[in-house]
Coordinates of C-alpha atoms and ligand atoms in Angstrom, one line a residue:
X1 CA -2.0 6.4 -12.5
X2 CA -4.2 6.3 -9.5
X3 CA -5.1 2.4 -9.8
X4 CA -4.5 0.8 -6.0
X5 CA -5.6 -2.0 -3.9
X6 CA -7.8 -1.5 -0.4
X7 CA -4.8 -1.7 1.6
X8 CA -3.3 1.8 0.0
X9 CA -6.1 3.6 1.3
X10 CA -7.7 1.8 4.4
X11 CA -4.7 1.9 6.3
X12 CA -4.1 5.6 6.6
X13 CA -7.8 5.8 7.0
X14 CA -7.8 3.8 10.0
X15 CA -4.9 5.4 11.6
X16 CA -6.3 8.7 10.8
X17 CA -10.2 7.7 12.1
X18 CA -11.8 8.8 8.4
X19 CA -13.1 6.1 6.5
X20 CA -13.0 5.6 2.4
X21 CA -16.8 5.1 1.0
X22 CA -17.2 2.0 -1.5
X23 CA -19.6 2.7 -3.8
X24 CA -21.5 0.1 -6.0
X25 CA -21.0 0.9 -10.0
X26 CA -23.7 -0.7 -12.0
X27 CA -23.6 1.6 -15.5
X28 CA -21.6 4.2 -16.9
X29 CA -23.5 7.1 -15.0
X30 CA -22.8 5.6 -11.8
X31 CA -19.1 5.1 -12.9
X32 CA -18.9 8.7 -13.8
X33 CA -21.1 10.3 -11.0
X34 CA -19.1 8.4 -8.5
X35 CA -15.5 9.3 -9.4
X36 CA -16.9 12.9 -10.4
X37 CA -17.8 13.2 -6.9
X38 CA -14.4 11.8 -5.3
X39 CA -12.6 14.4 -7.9
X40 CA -14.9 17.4 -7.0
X41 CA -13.7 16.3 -3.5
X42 CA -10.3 15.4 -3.2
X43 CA -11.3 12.3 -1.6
X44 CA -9.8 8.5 -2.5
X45 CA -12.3 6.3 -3.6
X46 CA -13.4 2.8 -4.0
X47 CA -15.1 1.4 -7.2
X48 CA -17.3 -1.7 -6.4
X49 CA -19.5 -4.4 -8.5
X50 CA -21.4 -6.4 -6.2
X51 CA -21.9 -10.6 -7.1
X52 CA -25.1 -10.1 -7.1
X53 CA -25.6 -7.2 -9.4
X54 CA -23.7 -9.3 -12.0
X55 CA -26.9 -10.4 -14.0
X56 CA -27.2 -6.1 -14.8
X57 CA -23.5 -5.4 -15.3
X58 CA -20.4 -7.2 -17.4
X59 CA -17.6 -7.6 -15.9
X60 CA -15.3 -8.0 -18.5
X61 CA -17.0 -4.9 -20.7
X62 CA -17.1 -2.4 -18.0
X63 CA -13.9 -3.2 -16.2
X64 CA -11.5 -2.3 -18.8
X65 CA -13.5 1.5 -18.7
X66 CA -13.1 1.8 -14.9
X67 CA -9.4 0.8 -15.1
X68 CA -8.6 3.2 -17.3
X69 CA -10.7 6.1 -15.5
X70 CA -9.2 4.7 -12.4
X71 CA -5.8 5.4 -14.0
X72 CA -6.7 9.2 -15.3
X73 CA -8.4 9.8 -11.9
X74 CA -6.5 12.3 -10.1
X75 CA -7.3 10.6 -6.7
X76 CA -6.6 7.1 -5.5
X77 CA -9.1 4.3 -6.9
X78 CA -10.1 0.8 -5.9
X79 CA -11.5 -1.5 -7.9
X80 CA -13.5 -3.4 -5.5
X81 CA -16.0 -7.1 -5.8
X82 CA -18.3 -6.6 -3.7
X83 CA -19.8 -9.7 -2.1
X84 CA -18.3 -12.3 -3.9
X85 CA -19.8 -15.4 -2.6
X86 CA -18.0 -18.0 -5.4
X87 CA -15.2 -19.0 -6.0
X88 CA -15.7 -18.6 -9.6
X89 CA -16.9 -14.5 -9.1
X90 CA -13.5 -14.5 -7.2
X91 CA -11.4 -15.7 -10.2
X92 CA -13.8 -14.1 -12.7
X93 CA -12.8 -10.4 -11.0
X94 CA -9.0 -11.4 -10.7
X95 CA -9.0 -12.1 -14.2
X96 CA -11.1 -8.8 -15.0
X97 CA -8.8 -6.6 -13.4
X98 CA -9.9 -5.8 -10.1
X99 CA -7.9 -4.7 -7.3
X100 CA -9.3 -5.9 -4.3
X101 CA -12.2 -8.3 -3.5
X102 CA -14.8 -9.5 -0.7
X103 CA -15.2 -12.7 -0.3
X104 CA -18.5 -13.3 1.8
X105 CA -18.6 -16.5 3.6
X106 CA -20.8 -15.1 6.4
X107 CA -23.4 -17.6 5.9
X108 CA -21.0 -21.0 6.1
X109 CA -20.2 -22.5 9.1
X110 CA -17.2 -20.7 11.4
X111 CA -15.3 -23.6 9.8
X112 CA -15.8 -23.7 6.3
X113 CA -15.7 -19.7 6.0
X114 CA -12.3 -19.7 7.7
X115 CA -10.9 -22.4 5.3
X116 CA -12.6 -21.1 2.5
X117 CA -11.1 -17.1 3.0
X118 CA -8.0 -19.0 3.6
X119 CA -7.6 -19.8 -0.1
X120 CA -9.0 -17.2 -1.5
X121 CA -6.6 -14.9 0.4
X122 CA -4.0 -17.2 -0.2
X123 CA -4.6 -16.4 -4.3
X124 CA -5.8 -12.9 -4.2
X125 CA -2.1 -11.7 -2.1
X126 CA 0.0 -13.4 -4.6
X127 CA -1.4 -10.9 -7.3
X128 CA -1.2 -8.2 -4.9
X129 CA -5.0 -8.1 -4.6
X130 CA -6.8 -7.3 -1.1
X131 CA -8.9 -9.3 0.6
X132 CA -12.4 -8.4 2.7
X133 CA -14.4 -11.1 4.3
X134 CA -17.2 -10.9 7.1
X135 CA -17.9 -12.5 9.9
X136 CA -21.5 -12.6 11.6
X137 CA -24.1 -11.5 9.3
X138 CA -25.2 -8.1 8.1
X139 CA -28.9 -9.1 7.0
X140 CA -30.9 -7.9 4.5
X141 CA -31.2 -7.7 0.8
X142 CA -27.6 -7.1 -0.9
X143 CA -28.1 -5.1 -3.8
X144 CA -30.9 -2.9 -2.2
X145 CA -34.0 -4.6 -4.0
X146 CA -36.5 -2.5 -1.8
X147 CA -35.7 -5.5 1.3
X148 CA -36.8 -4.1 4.3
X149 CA -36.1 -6.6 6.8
X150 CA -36.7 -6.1 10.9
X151 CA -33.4 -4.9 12.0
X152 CA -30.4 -7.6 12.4
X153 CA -31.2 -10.4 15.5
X154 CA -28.4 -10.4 17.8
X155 CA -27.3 -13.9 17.1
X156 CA -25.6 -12.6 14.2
X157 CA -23.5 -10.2 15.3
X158 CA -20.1 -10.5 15.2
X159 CA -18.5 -12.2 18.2
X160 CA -15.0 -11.1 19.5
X161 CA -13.4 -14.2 20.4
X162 CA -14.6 -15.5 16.9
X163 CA -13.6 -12.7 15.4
X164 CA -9.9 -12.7 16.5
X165 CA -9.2 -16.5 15.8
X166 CA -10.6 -15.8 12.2
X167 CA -8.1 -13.0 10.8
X168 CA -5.3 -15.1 12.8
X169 CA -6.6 -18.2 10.7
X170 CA -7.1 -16.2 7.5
X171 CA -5.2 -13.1 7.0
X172 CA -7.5 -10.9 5.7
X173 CA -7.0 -7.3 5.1
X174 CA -9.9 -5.9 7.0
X175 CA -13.3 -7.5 8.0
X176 CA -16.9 -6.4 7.3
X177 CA -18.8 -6.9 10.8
X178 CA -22.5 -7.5 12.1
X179 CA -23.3 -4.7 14.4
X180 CA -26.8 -3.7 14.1
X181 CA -26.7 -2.2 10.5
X182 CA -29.0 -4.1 7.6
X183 CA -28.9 -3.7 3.8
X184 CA -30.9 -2.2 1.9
X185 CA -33.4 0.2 4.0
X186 CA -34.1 0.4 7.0
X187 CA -37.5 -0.3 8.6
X188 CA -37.4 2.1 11.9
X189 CA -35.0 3.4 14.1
X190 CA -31.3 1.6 13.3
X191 CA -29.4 1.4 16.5
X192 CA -25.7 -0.1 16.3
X193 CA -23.9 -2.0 19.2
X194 CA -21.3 0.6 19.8
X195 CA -19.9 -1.5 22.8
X196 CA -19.7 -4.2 20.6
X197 CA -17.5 -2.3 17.7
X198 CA -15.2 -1.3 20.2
X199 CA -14.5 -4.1 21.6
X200 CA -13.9 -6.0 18.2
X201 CA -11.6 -2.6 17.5
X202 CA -9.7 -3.3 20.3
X203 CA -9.0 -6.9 20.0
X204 CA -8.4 -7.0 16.4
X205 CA -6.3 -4.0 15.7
X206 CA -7.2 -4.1 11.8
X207 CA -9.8 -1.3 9.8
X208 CA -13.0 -2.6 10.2
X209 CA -16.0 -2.7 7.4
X210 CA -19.4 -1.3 7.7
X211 CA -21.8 -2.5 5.5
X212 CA -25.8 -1.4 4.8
X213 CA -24.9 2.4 5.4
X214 CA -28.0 3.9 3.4
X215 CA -29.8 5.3 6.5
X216 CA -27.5 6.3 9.7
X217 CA -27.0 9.2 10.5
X218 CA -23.7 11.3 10.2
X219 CA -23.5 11.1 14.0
X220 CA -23.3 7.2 13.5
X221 CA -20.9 6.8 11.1
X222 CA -18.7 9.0 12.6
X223 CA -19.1 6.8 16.1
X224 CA -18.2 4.2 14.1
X225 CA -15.5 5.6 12.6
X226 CA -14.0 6.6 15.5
X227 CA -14.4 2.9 16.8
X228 CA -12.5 1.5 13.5
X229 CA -14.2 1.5 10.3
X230 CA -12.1 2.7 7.8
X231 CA -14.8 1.8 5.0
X232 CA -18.2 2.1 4.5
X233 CA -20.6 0.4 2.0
X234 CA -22.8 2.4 0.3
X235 CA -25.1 1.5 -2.1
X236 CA -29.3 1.7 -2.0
X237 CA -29.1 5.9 -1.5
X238 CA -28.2 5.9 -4.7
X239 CA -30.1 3.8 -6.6
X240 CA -33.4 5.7 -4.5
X241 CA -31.6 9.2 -5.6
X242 CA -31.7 8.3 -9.2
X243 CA -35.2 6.2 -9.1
X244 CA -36.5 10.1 -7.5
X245 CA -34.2 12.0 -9.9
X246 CA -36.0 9.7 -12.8
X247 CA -39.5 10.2 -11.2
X248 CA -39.2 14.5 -10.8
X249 CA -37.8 14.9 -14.4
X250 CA -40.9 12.3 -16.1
X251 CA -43.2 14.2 -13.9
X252 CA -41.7 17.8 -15.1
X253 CA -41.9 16.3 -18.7
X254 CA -44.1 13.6 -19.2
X255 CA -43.5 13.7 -23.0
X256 CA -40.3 13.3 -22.7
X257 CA -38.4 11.3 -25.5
X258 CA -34.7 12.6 -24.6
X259 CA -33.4 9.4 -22.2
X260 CA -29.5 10.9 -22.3
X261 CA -31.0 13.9 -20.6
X262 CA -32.8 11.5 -18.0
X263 CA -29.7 9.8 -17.6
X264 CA -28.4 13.0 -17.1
X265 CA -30.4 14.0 -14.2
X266 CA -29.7 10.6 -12.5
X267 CA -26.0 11.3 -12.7
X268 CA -26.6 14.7 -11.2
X269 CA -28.0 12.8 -8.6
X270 CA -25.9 10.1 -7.8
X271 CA -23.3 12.5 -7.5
X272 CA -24.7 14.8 -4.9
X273 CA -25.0 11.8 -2.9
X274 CA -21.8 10.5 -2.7
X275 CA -20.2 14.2 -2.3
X276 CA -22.3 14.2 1.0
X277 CA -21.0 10.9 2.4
X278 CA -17.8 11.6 1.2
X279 CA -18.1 14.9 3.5
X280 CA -20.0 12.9 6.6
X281 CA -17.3 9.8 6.2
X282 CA -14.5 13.2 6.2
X283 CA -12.5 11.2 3.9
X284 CA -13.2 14.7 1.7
X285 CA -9.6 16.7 1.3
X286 CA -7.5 13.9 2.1
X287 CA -6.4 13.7 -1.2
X288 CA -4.9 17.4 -0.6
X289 CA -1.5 18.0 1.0
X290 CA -0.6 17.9 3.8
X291 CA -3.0 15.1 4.7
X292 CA -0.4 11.6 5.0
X293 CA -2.5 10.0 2.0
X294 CA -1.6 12.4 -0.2
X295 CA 2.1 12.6 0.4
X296 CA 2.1 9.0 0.3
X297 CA -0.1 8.3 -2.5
X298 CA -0.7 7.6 -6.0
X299 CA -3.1 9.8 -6.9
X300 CA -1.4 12.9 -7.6
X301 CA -0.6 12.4 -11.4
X302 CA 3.1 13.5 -10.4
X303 CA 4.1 11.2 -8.5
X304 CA 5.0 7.6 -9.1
X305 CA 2.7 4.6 -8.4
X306 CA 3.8 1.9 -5.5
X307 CA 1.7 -0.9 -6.2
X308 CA -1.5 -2.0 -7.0
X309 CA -0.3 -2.9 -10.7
X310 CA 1.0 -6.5 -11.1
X311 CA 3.1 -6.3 -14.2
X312 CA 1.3 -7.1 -17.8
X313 CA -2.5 -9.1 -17.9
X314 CA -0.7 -12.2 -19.1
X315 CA 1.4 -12.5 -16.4
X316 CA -1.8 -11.7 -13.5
X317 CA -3.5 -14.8 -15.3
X318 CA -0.2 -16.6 -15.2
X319 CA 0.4 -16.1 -11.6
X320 CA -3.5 -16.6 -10.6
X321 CA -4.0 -19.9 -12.4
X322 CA -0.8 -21.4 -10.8
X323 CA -1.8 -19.9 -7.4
X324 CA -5.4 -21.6 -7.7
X325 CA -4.6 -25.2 -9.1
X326 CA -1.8 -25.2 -6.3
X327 CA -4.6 -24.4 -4.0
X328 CA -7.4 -26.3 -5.4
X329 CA -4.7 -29.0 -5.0
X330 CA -4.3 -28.6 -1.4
X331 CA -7.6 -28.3 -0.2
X332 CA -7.9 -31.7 -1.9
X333 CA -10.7 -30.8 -5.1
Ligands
ZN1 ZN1 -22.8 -5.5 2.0

């Protein structure tokens, strides 16, 4: 069983400056593709559904097929929402079966998004769930719908001192920052505030999130990575690697009536794609002895699981529901 939450994998990731790619699922081919690449390279993984790709996936079908490829997986696997802006996506992915989520609150006032991770963190660690947030603003489109917005205005980077008073305040497991990258593509040159990641690095002392990765070079993310990121969101290279893969085969075949062998190709794809980052973000081998993760982890079907299980479903939704009202309670709904 090789079912975890972020914190099983981001920490020896950030102590051993690789970082763990989290890739968007949004169909079974991505699904596959994805954890066929993390298997083909001995790398732990994360599985996530983004908030606002919920109007072209189901949570509730596709969730029980992840957990239980998760499980059979012979490397570590995070089920992961991506994005979660509501409260109700929060509970909605709790109840689903997810192992770790992001709440995004980057938009709200400082306020509002500390007190709103607050609860949400609150709820998520009683179930033994992780919790992302972000602070300052990665701009552009989540979701990569073809945005290509100028590159991200300085006012919403991430600031330090704000930074440091927020996972005080909130207690989050690691934090997605604003540094120069955008979502979606990028329009020119990107160029990330280095200086700035290092100082955050420094003064927070947790792994750090980097989000719209589609377009930096390896030489980037490793800089990053060697500033602190221990996980980097990946998403719109993929979706533009099976739009091409789509494109080449029609072209090839213009006939064609044979969609399982399309969906083929864009599997093929997906997969070569994520084998690459996994090799640029070096988080490939890890799941090979001697590397710490894999004497300490799950994966291995040998070896007994730690965590990231919560006892039966019944008892998750008992535990969640009296976690939330005592919450909602509190914060005076
Ligand atoms: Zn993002």
């Amino acid at each position: 069983m090789a079912l975890v939450n972020l914190k099983d994998v981001i920490w020896d990731a950030y102590r051993h400056k690789y970082a763990v790619g989290s890739f968007n699922v949004i169909n079974m081919e991505f699904l596959e593709a994805i954890i066929g690449a993390a298997e083909q390279c001995y790398s732990p993984v994360i599985l996530a559904i983004a908030e606002v790709h919920f109007p072209y996936v189901n949570i509730e079908n596709i969730t029980p097929a992840i957990r239980d490829v998760a499980r059979r997986a012979r490397v570590p696997v995070v089920i992961h929402l991506d994005h979660g802006t509501s409260f109700e996506a929060i509970i909605r992915a709790l109840r689903a079966g997810f192992t770790s989520v992001m709440f995004d609150g980057s938009l709200l006032p400082f306020e509002e998004n500390v007190n709103r991770t607050r609860e949400i963190v609150k709820i998520c660690h009683t179930v033994g769930v992780t919790v992302e947030a972000e602070l300052g603003h990665v701009t552009g489109g989540e979701g990569g719908k073809g945005n290509t917005q100028q590159l991200s205005p300085e006012e919403y980077y991430t600031r330090v001192d704000e930074a440091v008073e927020f996972v005080r305040r909130t207690g989050v497991d690691c934090l997605a920052v604003a540094v120069g990258t955008v979502h979606g593509l990028y329009k020119g040159e990107p160029h990330l505030d280095f200086d700035r990641l290092a100082r955050l690095n420094d003064a927070l002392r947790i792994p750090l999130v980097l989000h719209g990765g589609t377009g930096l070079s390896a030489h980037d993310f490793r800089q990053a990575i060697s500033l602190g990121v221990a996980k980097i969101n990946f998403y719109t290279g993929m979706s533009v690697s099976a739009c091409d893969a789509i494109r080449e085969s029609l072209k090839r075949k213009p006939d064609t009536i044979d969609f399982p062998g399309l969906m083929q190709d864009c599997k093929r794809s997906i997969q070569r794609v994520v084998e690459r980052n996994m090799d640029i973000f070096m988080s490939a081998g890890i799941c090979q002895t001697p590397n710490t993760l894999c004497n300490a982890c799950t994966g291995c079907a040998l070896k007994p699981t730690p965590s990231g299980e919560s006892g039966s479903e019944e008892d998750l939704i008992r535990r969640v529901t009296e976690t939330t009202v005592e919450v909602l309670r509190q914060f005076g709904y």
